[in-house]
Amino acid sequence: MPLVDALKGVACVLIVSHHLAFYGPMSDVALSLAPSLISWLYDYGRLAVQVFLVMAGFLTAAQLSRFARSGQCVPLLSLVWQRYLRLAIPYVSALLVAIVVAALIRPWLHHESVPSAPDFWRVTSHVFMLHNWVGHEALSAGVWYVAIDLQLYSLAVLLFWIGQKLAGPMDPHDVVARSRLTAWVVSLTSMLMLASLLFFNRDAGFDITGLYFFGSYALGMMARWASGRRHPWLWLAALAAVGGLALMLEFRIRIAIALATSMVLGVVLLRGSWHWLHHGLLAWLGRISYSVFLIHFPVCLVFNAAWHHWFPTQPWVNILGMGLALTASLACGHLFWVLVENRGSAKVMGALAALR
């Protein structure tokens, strides 16, 4: 799906650029040279997370649809455990890199962006993705998203599992039974989506939970499911109406971006207009986006420390350093994808499977 790769690639670059603008000191020095660009990245670059949320829901819906077609019961705990492993193997590896890099540069860079030295419990809470719940300082930028992704996936699978239980036994060849299952799953997902968009997402106190973000995630799920319905364009129109209602109640640019992303995914999926997005660079960026997301922060810390030591006051050199840090993050992300996310994860998951 080239559109997914393209969106993931662009969003990945925006997130890294946002963190370069957000975490100084390079951006502090370069601000006088490009105040509009750096301020925009500082304020709005983080909104690219909404694209990842919608696409994650879109892909989760595609996975769960296979269980509906086959009539197989969703293995709730097994799917959540597999998702945890898929996220955690590269995530924990990147955390170890971030801890080592922070320890090495801490004597040389006295800046609030450098994480403090962790203790055992702080590391443990990160490994189990509970750091936000227990109030521990993040060991790396963006790690909150990994924990939220696991929560959202677990919620989606749980809703599908409940829908299967309510729909009763299903023969995959029984059209009525499949329609009953679809009705239950869509109804449950819609109710939680509405609760998120109209209530939870309007209260920042919920932003450590998946409930805050489920509205964006479910917009992606619904966009994917619309393609399999009898009147898909009506489904997309209804989805747009729900998003419009949420924005009328309280305009939030993050929800507007999530709604726009879901509409683009839904329309392009229905029209089949993928071919113009077949581009090697975008496909590469999409493929390595998770690895870049995980490893870019320690890379950026190294550049910030080096530039702060050697070029503490030169705006041109510091904006060049930001560009080099972005390029190095992509290069290290590719290496991390090859060695850890792709090969390493496959070996670990294979070893765990062999132990069963």
CSV table of C-alpha atoms in Angstrom, one decimal:
chain,number,residue,atom,x,y,z
A,1,MET,CA,0.0,0.0,0.0
A,2,PRO,CA,2.2,2.9,-1.3
A,3,LEU,CA,0.0,5.6,0.3
A,4,VAL,CA,0.7,4.1,3.8
A,5,ASP,CA,4.4,4.0,3.1
A,6,ALA,CA,4.3,7.6,1.8
A,7,LEU,CA,2.4,8.9,4.8
A,8,LYS,CA,4.6,7.0,7.3
A,9,GLY,CA,7.7,8.4,5.6
A,10,VAL,CA,6.6,12.0,5.6
A,11,ALA,CA,5.3,11.8,9.2
A,12,CYS,CA,8.5,10.2,10.3
A,13,VAL,CA,10.6,13.1,8.9
A,14,LEU,CA,8.3,15.6,10.6
A,15,ILE,CA,8.5,13.9,14.0
A,16,VAL,CA,12.3,13.9,13.9
A,17,SER,CA,12.4,17.5,12.7
A,18,HIS,CA,10.0,18.4,15.5
A,19,HIS,CA,12.2,16.8,18.2
A,20,LEU,CA,15.2,18.7,16.7
A,21,ALA,CA,13.3,21.9,17.1
A,22,PHE,CA,11.9,21.0,20.5
A,23,TYR,CA,15.1,19.7,22.1
A,24,GLY,CA,17.9,22.2,21.9
A,25,PRO,CA,20.5,23.6,22.1
A,26,MET,CA,21.1,23.5,18.3
A,27,SER,CA,17.6,24.8,17.6
A,28,ASP,CA,18.0,27.6,20.3
A,29,VAL,CA,21.1,28.9,18.4
A,30,ALA,CA,19.6,28.5,14.9
A,31,LEU,CA,16.3,30.1,15.9
A,32,SER,CA,17.5,33.6,14.9
A,33,LEU,CA,18.2,32.4,11.4
A,34,ALA,CA,15.0,30.6,10.7
A,35,PRO,CA,12.5,31.6,13.3
A,36,SER,CA,9.3,30.8,11.3
A,37,LEU,CA,10.5,27.3,10.3
A,38,ILE,CA,11.8,26.2,13.7
A,39,SER,CA,8.8,27.7,15.5
A,40,TRP,CA,6.4,25.9,13.1
A,41,LEU,CA,8.2,22.6,13.7
A,42,TYR,CA,8.2,23.2,17.4
A,43,ASP,CA,4.5,23.9,17.6
A,44,TYR,CA,3.0,21.7,14.8
A,45,GLY,CA,5.5,19.0,13.8
A,46,ARG,CA,4.2,16.8,16.6
A,47,LEU,CA,0.8,16.6,14.9
A,48,ALA,CA,2.3,14.1,12.5
A,49,VAL,CA,1.7,11.6,15.3
A,50,GLN,CA,-2.0,11.8,14.3
A,51,VAL,CA,-1.1,10.3,10.9
A,52,PHE,CA,0.6,7.4,12.6
A,53,LEU,CA,-2.4,6.9,14.9
A,54,VAL,CA,-4.9,6.8,12.0
A,55,MET,CA,-2.7,4.4,9.9
A,56,ALA,CA,-2.2,2.1,12.9
A,57,GLY,CA,-5.9,1.8,13.2
A,58,PHE,CA,-6.3,1.3,9.5
A,59,LEU,CA,-3.8,-1.6,9.5
A,60,THR,CA,-5.3,-3.1,12.6
A,61,ALA,CA,-8.7,-3.2,11.0
A,62,ALA,CA,-7.3,-5.0,8.0
A,63,GLN,CA,-5.7,-7.6,10.3
A,64,LEU,CA,-8.9,-8.1,12.3
A,65,SER,CA,-11.1,-8.4,9.1
A,66,ARG,CA,-9.3,-11.6,8.3
A,67,PHE,CA,-10.7,-13.2,11.4
A,68,ALA,CA,-14.2,-12.1,10.4
A,69,ARG,CA,-13.8,-13.6,6.9
A,70,SER,CA,-12.4,-16.9,8.2
A,71,GLY,CA,-14.8,-17.3,11.1
A,72,GLN,CA,-11.9,-17.9,13.5
A,73,CYS,CA,-12.1,-16.6,17.0
A,74,VAL,CA,-9.7,-13.8,17.8
A,75,PRO,CA,-6.9,-15.1,20.1
A,76,LEU,CA,-7.1,-12.0,22.3
A,77,LEU,CA,-4.1,-12.6,24.6
A,78,SER,CA,-1.9,-14.1,21.8
A,79,LEU,CA,-2.4,-11.1,19.5
A,80,VAL,CA,-1.7,-8.6,22.3
A,81,TRP,CA,1.4,-10.5,23.3
A,82,GLN,CA,2.6,-10.7,19.7
A,83,ARG,CA,2.0,-7.0,19.3
A,84,TYR,CA,4.0,-6.3,22.5
A,85,LEU,CA,6.9,-8.3,21.2
A,86,ARG,CA,6.7,-6.6,17.8
A,87,LEU,CA,7.0,-3.3,19.5
A,88,ALA,CA,9.2,-4.1,22.5
A,89,ILE,CA,12.1,-5.9,20.9
A,90,PRO,CA,13.4,-2.9,18.9
A,91,TYR,CA,12.0,-0.5,21.5
A,92,VAL,CA,14.0,-1.9,24.4
A,93,SER,CA,17.1,-2.1,22.3
A,94,ALA,CA,16.7,1.6,21.4
A,95,LEU,CA,16.2,2.4,25.1
A,96,LEU,CA,19.5,0.8,25.9
A,97,VAL,CA,21.2,2.9,23.3
A,98,ALA,CA,19.5,6.0,24.6
A,99,ILE,CA,20.6,5.3,28.2
A,100,VAL,CA,24.2,4.7,27.2
A,101,VAL,CA,24.4,7.8,24.9
A,102,ALA,CA,22.8,10.0,27.6
A,103,ALA,CA,25.3,8.7,30.2
A,104,LEU,CA,28.2,9.5,27.8
A,105,ILE,CA,27.2,13.0,27.0
A,106,ARG,CA,25.7,14.0,30.3
A,107,PRO,CA,29.1,15.4,31.6
A,108,TRP,CA,29.5,17.5,28.4
A,109,LEU,CA,25.9,18.8,27.8
A,110,HIS,CA,24.1,20.3,30.7
A,111,HIS,CA,20.7,20.7,29.2
A,112,GLU,CA,17.1,19.8,30.1
A,113,SER,CA,16.8,17.6,27.0
A,114,VAL,CA,19.3,15.1,28.4
A,115,PRO,CA,17.5,12.5,30.5
A,116,SER,CA,18.6,11.9,34.0
A,117,ALA,CA,20.4,8.7,35.0
A,118,PRO,CA,17.7,6.0,35.5
A,119,ASP,CA,17.3,3.5,38.3
A,120,PHE,CA,16.1,-0.1,38.1
A,121,TRP,CA,12.4,0.8,38.6
A,122,ARG,CA,12.4,3.5,36.0
A,123,VAL,CA,13.9,1.2,33.4
A,124,THR,CA,11.5,-1.6,34.3
A,125,SER,CA,8.5,0.7,33.9
A,126,HIS,CA,9.7,1.6,30.4
A,127,VAL,CA,10.2,-2.0,29.5
A,128,PHE,CA,6.6,-2.8,30.4
A,129,MET,CA,5.4,0.5,28.9
A,130,LEU,CA,4.0,1.7,32.2
A,131,HIS,CA,6.3,4.8,32.6
A,132,ASN,CA,3.5,7.3,32.0
A,133,TRP,CA,1.2,5.6,34.4
A,134,VAL,CA,3.7,5.7,37.3
A,135,GLY,CA,5.0,9.2,36.5
A,136,HIS,CA,8.5,8.3,35.5
A,137,GLU,CA,10.6,10.7,33.3
A,138,ALA,CA,10.9,9.4,29.8
A,139,LEU,CA,14.3,7.9,28.8
A,140,SER,CA,13.9,8.9,25.2
A,141,ALA,CA,11.7,11.2,23.1
A,142,GLY,CA,8.4,9.7,21.8
A,143,VAL,CA,8.4,6.5,24.0
A,144,TRP,CA,5.0,7.5,25.2
A,145,TYR,CA,3.7,6.7,21.7
A,146,VAL,CA,4.9,3.1,21.8
A,147,ALA,CA,2.9,2.5,25.1
A,148,ILE,CA,-0.2,4.2,23.6
A,149,ASP,CA,0.1,2.1,20.5
A,150,LEU,CA,0.0,-1.1,22.5
A,151,GLN,CA,-3.0,0.2,24.5
A,152,LEU,CA,-4.9,1.1,21.3
A,153,TYR,CA,-4.2,-2.2,19.7
A,154,SER,CA,-5.3,-4.0,22.8
A,155,LEU,CA,-8.5,-2.0,22.9
A,156,ALA,CA,-9.3,-2.7,19.3
A,157,VAL,CA,-8.7,-6.4,19.6
A,158,LEU,CA,-10.8,-6.5,22.8
A,159,LEU,CA,-13.7,-4.8,21.1
A,160,PHE,CA,-13.5,-7.3,18.2
A,161,TRP,CA,-13.4,-10.2,20.7
A,162,ILE,CA,-16.4,-8.9,22.6
A,163,GLY,CA,-18.2,-8.4,19.3
A,164,GLN,CA,-17.5,-12.1,18.4
A,165,LYS,CA,-18.9,-13.2,21.7
A,166,LEU,CA,-22.0,-11.1,21.3
A,167,ALA,CA,-22.6,-12.3,17.7
A,168,GLY,CA,-22.3,-15.9,18.6
A,169,PRO,CA,-20.8,-18.9,16.6
A,170,MET,CA,-20.2,-18.0,13.0
A,171,ASP,CA,-19.9,-20.0,9.8
A,172,PRO,CA,-17.6,-18.0,7.5
A,173,HIS,CA,-20.0,-18.9,4.6
A,174,ASP,CA,-23.1,-17.6,6.5
A,175,VAL,CA,-23.7,-14.0,5.2
A,176,VAL,CA,-26.2,-13.2,7.9
A,177,ALA,CA,-23.8,-14.3,10.7
A,178,ARG,CA,-21.0,-12.2,9.2
A,179,SER,CA,-23.3,-9.2,9.0
A,180,ARG,CA,-24.3,-9.7,12.6
A,181,LEU,CA,-20.6,-9.8,13.6
A,182,THR,CA,-19.8,-6.7,11.6
A,183,ALA,CA,-22.8,-4.9,13.2
A,184,TRP,CA,-21.6,-5.7,16.7
A,185,VAL,CA,-17.9,-4.8,16.1
A,186,VAL,CA,-18.7,-1.6,14.3
A,187,SER,CA,-21.2,-0.6,16.9
A,188,LEU,CA,-18.8,-1.2,19.8
A,189,THR,CA,-15.9,0.6,18.0
A,190,SER,CA,-18.2,3.5,17.1
A,191,MET,CA,-19.3,4.0,20.6
A,192,LEU,CA,-15.8,4.1,22.0
A,193,MET,CA,-14.7,6.3,19.1
A,194,LEU,CA,-17.5,8.8,19.9
A,195,ALA,CA,-16.7,8.7,23.6
A,196,SER,CA,-13.1,9.5,22.8
A,197,LEU,CA,-13.8,12.3,20.3
A,198,LEU,CA,-16.5,13.9,22.3
A,199,PHE,CA,-15.2,13.4,25.9
A,200,PHE,CA,-11.8,11.7,26.6
A,201,ASN,CA,-9.9,13.7,23.9
A,202,ARG,CA,-11.1,17.0,25.4
A,203,ASP,CA,-9.6,16.2,28.8
A,204,ALA,CA,-5.8,16.3,28.9
A,205,GLY,CA,-6.0,14.2,32.1
A,206,PHE,CA,-6.6,11.2,29.9
A,207,ASP,CA,-3.6,11.7,27.6
A,208,ILE,CA,-1.6,8.9,29.2
A,209,THR,CA,-4.3,6.4,28.2
A,210,GLY,CA,-5.4,5.0,24.9
A,211,LEU,CA,-8.9,6.4,25.5
A,212,TYR,CA,-7.6,9.9,24.7
A,213,PHE,CA,-6.3,8.8,21.3
A,214,PHE,CA,-8.8,6.1,20.3
A,215,GLY,CA,-10.9,8.6,18.3
A,216,SER,CA,-8.1,9.1,15.8
A,217,TYR,CA,-7.2,5.3,15.8
A,218,ALA,CA,-10.9,4.4,15.2
A,219,LEU,CA,-11.1,6.8,12.3
A,220,GLY,CA,-8.5,4.8,10.6
A,221,MET,CA,-10.3,1.5,11.5
A,222,MET,CA,-13.5,2.8,10.1
A,223,ALA,CA,-11.9,4.1,6.9
A,224,ARG,CA,-10.5,0.6,6.3
A,225,TRP,CA,-13.8,-1.2,7.0
A,226,ALA,CA,-15.7,1.2,4.8
A,227,SER,CA,-14.2,-0.4,1.7
A,228,GLY,CA,-15.9,-3.7,2.4
A,229,ARG,CA,-19.4,-2.4,2.9
A,230,ARG,CA,-22.2,-2.3,0.4
A,231,HIS,CA,-22.3,1.5,0.2
A,232,PRO,CA,-18.7,2.5,1.1
A,233,TRP,CA,-19.1,6.2,0.1
A,234,LEU,CA,-22.0,6.5,2.5
A,235,TRP,CA,-19.8,5.0,5.2
A,236,LEU,CA,-17.1,7.6,4.5
A,237,ALA,CA,-19.7,10.4,4.5
A,238,ALA,CA,-21.0,9.2,7.9
A,239,LEU,CA,-17.4,9.1,9.2
A,240,ALA,CA,-16.8,12.6,8.0
A,241,ALA,CA,-20.0,13.7,9.7
A,242,VAL,CA,-18.9,12.2,13.0
A,243,GLY,CA,-15.5,14.0,12.7
A,244,GLY,CA,-17.3,17.2,11.8
A,245,LEU,CA,-19.5,16.9,14.9
A,246,ALA,CA,-16.4,16.5,17.1
A,247,LEU,CA,-14.8,19.5,15.6
A,248,MET,CA,-18.0,21.6,15.9
A,249,LEU,CA,-18.2,20.7,19.6
A,250,GLU,CA,-14.5,21.8,20.1
A,251,PHE,CA,-12.1,22.4,17.2
A,252,ARG,CA,-8.9,20.5,17.7
A,253,ILE,CA,-6.3,20.6,14.9
A,254,ARG,CA,-5.1,17.1,15.9
A,255,ILE,CA,-8.6,15.7,15.2
A,256,ALA,CA,-8.9,17.7,12.0
A,257,ILE,CA,-5.6,16.1,10.8
A,258,ALA,CA,-6.8,12.6,11.9
A,259,LEU,CA,-10.1,13.1,10.0
A,260,ALA,CA,-8.3,14.3,6.9
A,261,THR,CA,-5.9,11.4,7.0
A,262,SER,CA,-8.7,8.8,7.4
A,263,MET,CA,-10.6,10.4,4.5
A,264,VAL,CA,-7.6,10.3,2.2
A,265,LEU,CA,-6.9,6.6,3.1
A,266,GLY,CA,-10.6,5.7,2.6
A,267,VAL,CA,-11.0,7.5,-0.8
A,268,VAL,CA,-7.7,6.2,-2.2
A,269,LEU,CA,-8.4,2.6,-1.1
A,270,LEU,CA,-11.8,2.8,-2.8
A,271,ARG,CA,-10.5,4.3,-6.0
A,272,GLY,CA,-7.5,2.1,-6.1
A,273,SER,CA,-5.3,5.1,-7.0
A,274,TRP,CA,-2.0,3.8,-5.6
A,275,HIS,CA,0.3,3.6,-8.5
A,276,TRP,CA,1.4,7.3,-8.6
A,277,LEU,CA,2.8,6.8,-5.0
A,278,HIS,CA,5.2,4.1,-6.0
A,279,HIS,CA,8.4,5.9,-5.1
A,280,GLY,CA,11.6,4.2,-3.8
A,281,LEU,CA,12.5,6.9,-1.3
A,282,LEU,CA,9.0,7.1,0.2
A,283,ALA,CA,8.8,3.3,0.4
A,284,TRP,CA,12.2,3.2,2.1
A,285,LEU,CA,11.2,5.9,4.6
A,286,GLY,CA,7.9,4.1,5.4
A,287,ARG,CA,9.7,0.8,5.9
A,288,ILE,CA,12.2,2.2,8.4
A,289,SER,CA,9.9,4.7,10.0
A,290,TYR,CA,9.5,2.8,13.3
A,291,SER,CA,13.3,2.3,13.6
A,292,VAL,CA,13.9,5.9,12.9
A,293,PHE,CA,11.3,6.9,15.5
A,294,LEU,CA,13.0,4.8,18.1
A,295,ILE,CA,16.7,5.6,17.4
A,296,HIS,CA,16.7,9.2,16.4
A,297,PHE,CA,16.7,10.8,19.9
A,298,PRO,CA,20.1,9.4,21.0
A,299,VAL,CA,21.5,10.4,17.5
A,300,CYS,CA,20.2,13.9,18.0
A,301,LEU,CA,21.6,14.1,21.5
A,302,VAL,CA,25.1,13.3,20.1
A,303,PHE,CA,24.8,16.1,17.5
A,304,ASN,CA,23.5,18.5,20.0
A,305,ALA,CA,26.3,17.8,22.4
A,306,ALA,CA,29.0,18.0,19.7
A,307,TRP,CA,27.6,21.3,18.2
A,308,HIS,CA,27.2,22.8,21.6
A,309,HIS,CA,30.8,22.1,22.4
A,310,TRP,CA,32.4,23.1,19.1
A,311,PHE,CA,29.9,25.7,17.7
A,312,PRO,CA,28.0,27.2,20.6
A,313,THR,CA,27.0,30.5,18.9
A,314,GLN,CA,27.0,30.2,15.1
A,315,PRO,CA,23.4,30.0,13.7
A,316,TRP,CA,24.4,28.8,10.2
A,317,VAL,CA,26.5,26.0,11.6
A,318,ASN,CA,23.7,24.9,14.0
A,319,ILE,CA,21.0,24.8,11.4
A,320,LEU,CA,23.4,22.8,9.2
A,321,GLY,CA,23.9,20.5,12.3
A,322,MET,CA,20.1,20.0,12.5
A,323,GLY,CA,20.1,18.9,8.9
A,324,LEU,CA,23.0,16.6,9.5
A,325,ALA,CA,21.3,15.2,12.6
A,326,LEU,CA,18.1,14.5,10.5
A,327,THR,CA,20.2,12.7,7.8
A,328,ALA,CA,22.1,10.7,10.4
A,329,SER,CA,18.9,9.7,12.1
A,330,LEU,CA,17.6,8.3,8.9
A,331,ALA,CA,20.8,6.4,8.2
A,332,CYS,CA,21.0,5.0,11.7
A,333,GLY,CA,17.3,4.1,11.5
A,334,HIS,CA,18.0,2.1,8.4
A,335,LEU,CA,20.9,0.3,10.1
A,336,PHE,CA,18.7,-0.3,13.2
A,337,TRP,CA,15.9,-1.7,11.0
A,338,VAL,CA,18.3,-4.1,9.3
A,339,LEU,CA,20.1,-5.3,12.5
A,340,VAL,CA,17.3,-5.1,15.1
A,341,GLU,CA,13.8,-4.5,13.9
A,342,ASN,CA,14.0,-6.9,11.0
A,343,ARG,CA,16.6,-9.6,11.7
A,344,GLY,CA,16.8,-9.3,15.5
A,345,SER,CA,13.1,-9.3,16.1
A,346,ALA,CA,12.7,-12.3,13.8
A,347,LYS,CA,15.4,-14.3,15.7
A,348,VAL,CA,14.0,-13.4,19.1
A,349,MET,CA,10.4,-14.2,18.1
A,350,GLY,CA,11.5,-17.4,16.5
A,351,ALA,CA,13.4,-18.4,19.6
A,352,LEU,CA,10.4,-17.7,21.8
A,353,ALA,CA,8.2,-19.8,19.5
A,354,ALA,CA,10.6,-22.7,19.7
A,355,LEU,CA,10.3,-22.6,23.5
A,356,ARG,CA,6.6,-23.2,23.4
